[in-house]
């Protein structure tokens, strides 16, 4: 059974218009919390040049998040197999004697979610189920690929984006759509054409049900990583007590985003801040679209400055049925009423239509 824990949804503060909007929507929509108060409070408290990087959790789909639901008691005693030492990480050069007693692996999908779509969900399922190849082994070493063993998952709505202005939908609307995406991943457990798992047993073993959603206030990955680590450790301590594990945050992203991670223009002090990202447990799980051949990827990773980071980078292979999907294409499909609207879950499409998002004057 999926547990629901929602923050910032005080019904007494909602306007009459919000009540009318909810009442006009179908039952598919009515089970989605309204996040207006949560988003408003987050933006008012945590945005601005003087704000420290922070992640706030809006909803947990498992009460014990980030502790895996099925192993909460054994994790407390330090015996869970799902919490592994960093020394087991492929390519890790750290000494076992310097390791904390446990490590928790968190799969993170950080995006503007404008709107969320099936490819976002597929990234989460790939992290939980599929074998990923370490970049340090080269493009032809899929025989060395392995399942990462993710313990918890986190969908993060970015309050700010380093390259994209806010348009098309509000942060409040996006937060509701993120909830719908998480619901699709966690609760729609009937075999469907977009799901990667083949059986309910495989889904249960993936920890995909151990999902949370929230917001992050910084557009830079080095800051996001620190904020994710802080909130995971805080929630772990609040839920289970000490010892608090080290956090490895596997950020799922496309190849174009990976390139930006290593672009000096996004750092005040490069490469020190980039090194800080990986030192704080930052990891990269990327996927390529058509147009990024092996030769280009190999050439990028062969650069001298990349050598120290390859052990922290993994490639995942998205299924062909979802890897073409992008939020920009979905917005155009909604505007033009084309078949690509099928690239978003039905509950999100209904929400988009109810609020008339992404029409010609809102792109």
JSON list of N, CA and C in Angstrom, two decimals, residues 4 6 9 14 18 22 25-36 59 61 172-184 187 213 347-348 350-351 355:
[
{"chain": "A", "resi": 4, "resn": "UNK", "atom": "N", "xyz": [0.81, 8.16, 1.88]},
{"chain": "A", "resi": 4, "resn": "UNK", "atom": "CA", "xyz": [0.84, 9.53, 1.40]},
{"chain": "A", "resi": 4, "resn": "UNK", "atom": "C", "xyz": [1.14, 10.47, 2.54]},
{"chain": "A", "resi": 6, "resn": "UNK", "atom": "N", "xyz": [1.86, 14.56, 2.82]},
{"chain": "A", "resi": 6, "resn": "UNK", "atom": "CA", "xyz": [1.88, 15.80, 2.05]},
{"chain": "A", "resi": 6, "resn": "UNK", "atom": "C", "xyz": [2.13, 16.97, 2.97]},
{"chain": "A", "resi": 9, "resn": "UNK", "atom": "N", "xyz": [-0.16, 21.70, 2.16]},
{"chain": "A", "resi": 9, "resn": "UNK", "atom": "CA", "xyz": [-1.45, 21.68, 1.51]},
{"chain": "A", "resi": 9, "resn": "UNK", "atom": "C", "xyz": [-2.57, 22.05, 2.45]},
{"chain": "A", "resi": 14, "resn": "UNK", "atom": "N", "xyz": [-6.72, 27.87, 0.89]},
{"chain": "A", "resi": 14, "resn": "UNK", "atom": "CA", "xyz": [-6.99, 27.86, -0.55]},
{"chain": "A", "resi": 14, "resn": "UNK", "atom": "C", "xyz": [-8.11, 28.85, -0.88]},
{"chain": "A", "resi": 18, "resn": "UNK", "atom": "N", "xyz": [-9.73, 27.95, -6.35]},
{"chain": "A", "resi": 18, "resn": "UNK", "atom": "CA", "xyz": [-9.04, 26.66, -6.34]},
{"chain": "A", "resi": 18, "resn": "UNK", "atom": "C", "xyz": [-10.01, 25.53, -6.02]},
{"chain": "A", "resi": 22, "resn": "UNK", "atom": "N", "xyz": [-10.92, 22.33, -8.49]},
{"chain": "A", "resi": 22, "resn": "UNK", "atom": "CA", "xyz": [-10.85, 20.93, -8.10]},
{"chain": "A", "resi": 22, "resn": "UNK", "atom": "C", "xyz": [-12.18, 20.23, -8.35]},
{"chain": "A", "resi": 25, "resn": "UNK", "atom": "N", "xyz": [-12.93, 19.04, -11.86]},
{"chain": "A", "resi": 25, "resn": "UNK", "atom": "CA", "xyz": [-12.06, 18.03, -12.45]},
{"chain": "A", "resi": 25, "resn": "UNK", "atom": "C", "xyz": [-12.58, 16.64, -12.15]},
{"chain": "A", "resi": 26, "resn": "UNK", "atom": "N", "xyz": [-12.10, 15.68, -12.91]},
{"chain": "A", "resi": 26, "resn": "UNK", "atom": "CA", "xyz": [-12.56, 14.30, -12.76]},
{"chain": "A", "resi": 26, "resn": "UNK", "atom": "C", "xyz": [-11.94, 13.66, -11.53]},
{"chain": "A", "resi": 27, "resn": "UNK", "atom": "N", "xyz": [-12.40, 12.46, -11.22]},
{"chain": "A", "resi": 27, "resn": "UNK", "atom": "CA", "xyz": [-11.85, 11.72, -10.09]},
{"chain": "A", "resi": 27, "resn": "UNK", "atom": "C", "xyz": [-10.37, 11.45, -10.27]},
{"chain": "A", "resi": 28, "resn": "UNK", "atom": "N", "xyz": [-9.90, 11.33, -11.51]},
{"chain": "A", "resi": 28, "resn": "UNK", "atom": "CA", "xyz": [-8.48, 11.10, -11.75]},
{"chain": "A", "resi": 28, "resn": "UNK", "atom": "C", "xyz": [-7.65, 12.26, -11.21]},
{"chain": "A", "resi": 29, "resn": "UNK", "atom": "N", "xyz": [-8.24, 13.46, -11.24]},
{"chain": "A", "resi": 29, "resn": "UNK", "atom": "CA", "xyz": [-7.53, 14.63, -10.77]},
{"chain": "A", "resi": 29, "resn": "UNK", "atom": "C", "xyz": [-7.72, 14.87, -9.28]},
{"chain": "A", "resi": 30, "resn": "UNK", "atom": "N", "xyz": [-8.85, 14.46, -8.74]},
{"chain": "A", "resi": 30, "resn": "UNK", "atom": "CA", "xyz": [-9.18, 14.83, -7.37]},
{"chain": "A", "resi": 30, "resn": "UNK", "atom": "C", "xyz": [-8.27, 14.20, -6.33]},
{"chain": "A", "resi": 31, "resn": "UNK", "atom": "N", "xyz": [-7.57, 13.13, -6.68]},
{"chain": "A", "resi": 31, "resn": "UNK", "atom": "CA", "xyz": [-6.69, 12.51, -5.69]},
{"chain": "A", "resi": 31, "resn": "UNK", "atom": "C", "xyz": [-5.31, 13.16, -5.67]},
{"chain": "A", "resi": 32, "resn": "UNK", "atom": "N", "xyz": [-5.12, 14.23, -6.43]},
{"chain": "A", "resi": 32, "resn": "UNK", "atom": "CA", "xyz": [-3.83, 14.93, -6.46]},
{"chain": "A", "resi": 32, "resn": "UNK", "atom": "C", "xyz": [-3.88, 16.14, -5.55]},
{"chain": "A", "resi": 33, "resn": "UNK", "atom": "N", "xyz": [-2.99, 16.25, -4.58]},
{"chain": "A", "resi": 33, "resn": "UNK", "atom": "CA", "xyz": [-3.01, 17.40, -3.66]},
{"chain": "A", "resi": 33, "resn": "UNK", "atom": "C", "xyz": [-2.78, 18.71, -4.40]},
{"chain": "A", "resi": 34, "resn": "UNK", "atom": "N", "xyz": [-3.26, 19.78, -3.81]},
{"chain": "A", "resi": 34, "resn": "UNK", "atom": "CA", "xyz": [-2.98, 21.12, -4.31]},
{"chain": "A", "resi": 34, "resn": "UNK", "atom": "C", "xyz": [-1.75, 21.63, -3.57]},
{"chain": "A", "resi": 35, "resn": "UNK", "atom": "N", "xyz": [-0.75, 22.11, -4.33]},
{"chain": "A", "resi": 35, "resn": "UNK", "atom": "CA", "xyz": [0.53, 22.49, -3.74]},
{"chain": "A", "resi": 35, "resn": "UNK", "atom": "C", "xyz": [0.76, 23.99, -3.72]},
{"chain": "A", "resi": 36, "resn": "UNK", "atom": "N", "xyz": [-0.31, 24.78, -3.88]},
{"chain": "A", "resi": 36, "resn": "UNK", "atom": "CA", "xyz": [-0.13, 26.22, -3.98]},
{"chain": "A", "resi": 36, "resn": "UNK", "atom": "C", "xyz": [0.58, 26.80, -2.75]},
{"chain": "A", "resi": 59, "resn": "UNK", "atom": "N", "xyz": [5.90, 15.67, -0.79]},
{"chain": "A", "resi": 59, "resn": "UNK", "atom": "CA", "xyz": [5.10, 14.46, -0.55]},
{"chain": "A", "resi": 59, "resn": "UNK", "atom": "C", "xyz": [5.99, 13.24, -0.57]},
{"chain": "A", "resi": 61, "resn": "UNK", "atom": "N", "xyz": [5.72, 9.07, -0.93]},
{"chain": "A", "resi": 61, "resn": "UNK", "atom": "CA", "xyz": [4.84, 7.97, -1.31]},
{"chain": "A", "resi": 61, "resn": "UNK", "atom": "C", "xyz": [5.10, 6.73, -0.46]},
{"chain": "A", "resi": 172, "resn": "UNK", "atom": "N", "xyz": [3.21, 26.13, -9.36]},
{"chain": "A", "resi": 172, "resn": "UNK", "atom": "CA", "xyz": [2.17, 25.38, -8.66]},
{"chain": "A", "resi": 172, "resn": "UNK", "atom": "C", "xyz": [1.59, 24.29, -9.55]},
{"chain": "A", "resi": 173, "resn": "UNK", "atom": "N", "xyz": [1.32, 24.64, -10.80]},
{"chain": "A", "resi": 173, "resn": "UNK", "atom": "CA", "xyz": [0.78, 23.65, -11.74]},
{"chain": "A", "resi": 173, "resn": "UNK", "atom": "C", "xyz": [1.80, 22.54, -12.02]},
{"chain": "A", "resi": 174, "resn": "UNK", "atom": "N", "xyz": [3.05, 22.91, -12.14]},
{"chain": "A", "resi": 174, "resn": "UNK", "atom": "CA", "xyz": [4.08, 21.90, -12.40]},
{"chain": "A", "resi": 174, "resn": "UNK", "atom": "C", "xyz": [4.23, 20.95, -11.21]},
{"chain": "A", "resi": 175, "resn": "UNK", "atom": "N", "xyz": [4.10, 21.50, -10.00]},
{"chain": "A", "resi": 175, "resn": "UNK", "atom": "CA", "xyz": [4.22, 20.64, -8.82]},
{"chain": "A", "resi": 175, "resn": "UNK", "atom": "C", "xyz": [3.11, 19.60, -8.80]},
{"chain": "A", "resi": 176, "resn": "UNK", "atom": "N", "xyz": [1.92, 20.00, -9.18]},
{"chain": "A", "resi": 176, "resn": "UNK", "atom": "CA", "xyz": [0.81, 19.04, -9.25]},
{"chain": "A", "resi": 176, "resn": "UNK", "atom": "C", "xyz": [1.09, 17.98, -10.32]},
{"chain": "A", "resi": 177, "resn": "UNK", "atom": "N", "xyz": [1.65, 18.39, -11.45]},
{"chain": "A", "resi": 177, "resn": "UNK", "atom": "CA", "xyz": [1.94, 17.43, -12.51]},
{"chain": "A", "resi": 177, "resn": "UNK", "atom": "C", "xyz": [3.07, 16.49, -12.11]},
{"chain": "A", "resi": 178, "resn": "UNK", "atom": "N", "xyz": [4.03, 16.98, -11.34]},
{"chain": "A", "resi": 178, "resn": "UNK", "atom": "CA", "xyz": [5.08, 16.10, -10.81]},
{"chain": "A", "resi": 178, "resn": "UNK", "atom": "C", "xyz": [4.47, 15.03, -9.92]},
{"chain": "A", "resi": 179, "resn": "UNK", "atom": "N", "xyz": [3.51, 15.43, -9.10]},
{"chain": "A", "resi": 179, "resn": "UNK", "atom": "CA", "xyz": [2.79, 14.46, -8.26]},
{"chain": "A", "resi": 179, "resn": "UNK", "atom": "C", "xyz": [2.11, 13.41, -9.13]},
{"chain": "A", "resi": 180, "resn": "UNK", "atom": "N", "xyz": [1.50, 13.84, -10.23]},
{"chain": "A", "resi": 180, "resn": "UNK", "atom": "CA", "xyz": [0.82, 12.90, -11.12]},
{"chain": "A", "resi": 180, "resn": "UNK", "atom": "C", "xyz": [1.81, 11.94, -11.78]},
{"chain": "A", "resi": 181, "resn": "UNK", "atom": "N", "xyz": [2.99, 12.45, -12.14]},
{"chain": "A", "resi": 181, "resn": "UNK", "atom": "CA", "xyz": [4.02, 11.57, -12.71]},
{"chain": "A", "resi": 181, "resn": "UNK", "atom": "C", "xyz": [4.45, 10.53, -11.69]},
{"chain": "A", "resi": 182, "resn": "UNK", "atom": "N", "xyz": [4.73, 10.98, -10.46]},
{"chain": "A", "resi": 182, "resn": "UNK", "atom": "CA", "xyz": [5.13, 10.03, -9.41]},
{"chain": "A", "resi": 182, "resn": "UNK", "atom": "C", "xyz": [4.04, 9.00, -9.16]},
{"chain": "A", "resi": 183, "resn": "UNK", "atom": "N", "xyz": [2.79, 9.44, -9.16]},
{"chain": "A", "resi": 183, "resn": "UNK", "atom": "CA", "xyz": [1.68, 8.52, -8.99]},
{"chain": "A", "resi": 183, "resn": "UNK", "atom": "C", "xyz": [1.64, 7.49, -10.10]},
{"chain": "A", "resi": 184, "resn": "UNK", "atom": "N", "xyz": [1.93, 7.92, -11.32]},
{"chain": "A", "resi": 184, "resn": "UNK", "atom": "CA", "xyz": [1.97, 7.01, -12.46]},
{"chain": "A", "resi": 184, "resn": "UNK", "atom": "C", "xyz": [3.04, 5.94, -12.27]},
{"chain": "A", "resi": 187, "resn": "UNK", "atom": "N", "xyz": [1.99, 3.96, -8.53]},
{"chain": "A", "resi": 187, "resn": "UNK", "atom": "CA", "xyz": [0.71, 3.31, -8.32]},
{"chain": "A", "resi": 187, "resn": "UNK", "atom": "C", "xyz": [0.15, 2.60, -9.55]},
{"chain": "A", "resi": 213, "resn": "UNK", "atom": "N", "xyz": [8.66, 13.54, -3.71]},
{"chain": "A", "resi": 213, "resn": "UNK", "atom": "CA", "xyz": [8.74, 14.67, -4.64]},
{"chain": "A", "resi": 213, "resn": "UNK", "atom": "C", "xyz": [8.99, 15.93, -3.83]},
{"chain": "A", "resi": 347, "resn": "UNK", "atom": "N", "xyz": [-3.53, 11.29, -16.84]},
{"chain": "A", "resi": 347, "resn": "UNK", "atom": "CA", "xyz": [-3.93, 12.24, -15.79]},
{"chain": "A", "resi": 347, "resn": "UNK", "atom": "C", "xyz": [-3.26, 13.59, -15.99]},
{"chain": "A", "resi": 348, "resn": "UNK", "atom": "N", "xyz": [-2.03, 13.60, -16.53]},
{"chain": "A", "resi": 348, "resn": "UNK", "atom": "CA", "xyz": [-1.35, 14.88, -16.79]},
{"chain": "A", "resi": 348, "resn": "UNK", "atom": "C", "xyz": [-1.98, 15.56, -18.00]},
{"chain": "A", "resi": 350, "resn": "UNK", "atom": "N", "xyz": [-5.02, 15.32, -19.01]},
{"chain": "A", "resi": 350, "resn": "UNK", "atom": "CA", "xyz": [-6.31, 15.87, -18.59]},
{"chain": "A", "resi": 350, "resn": "UNK", "atom": "C", "xyz": [-6.12, 17.17, -17.82]},
{"chain": "A", "resi": 351, "resn": "UNK", "atom": "N", "xyz": [-5.11, 17.21, -16.96]},
{"chain": "A", "resi": 351, "resn": "UNK", "atom": "CA", "xyz": [-4.81, 18.42, -16.20]},
{"chain": "A", "resi": 351, "resn": "UNK", "atom": "C", "xyz": [-4.44, 19.56, -17.16]},
{"chain": "A", "resi": 355, "resn": "UNK", "atom": "N", "xyz": [-6.73, 23.08, -17.60]},
{"chain": "A", "resi": 355, "resn": "UNK", "atom": "CA", "xyz": [-6.22, 24.42, -17.32]},
{"chain": "A", "resi": 355, "resn": "UNK", "atom": "C", "xyz": [-5.73, 25.14, -18.57]}
]
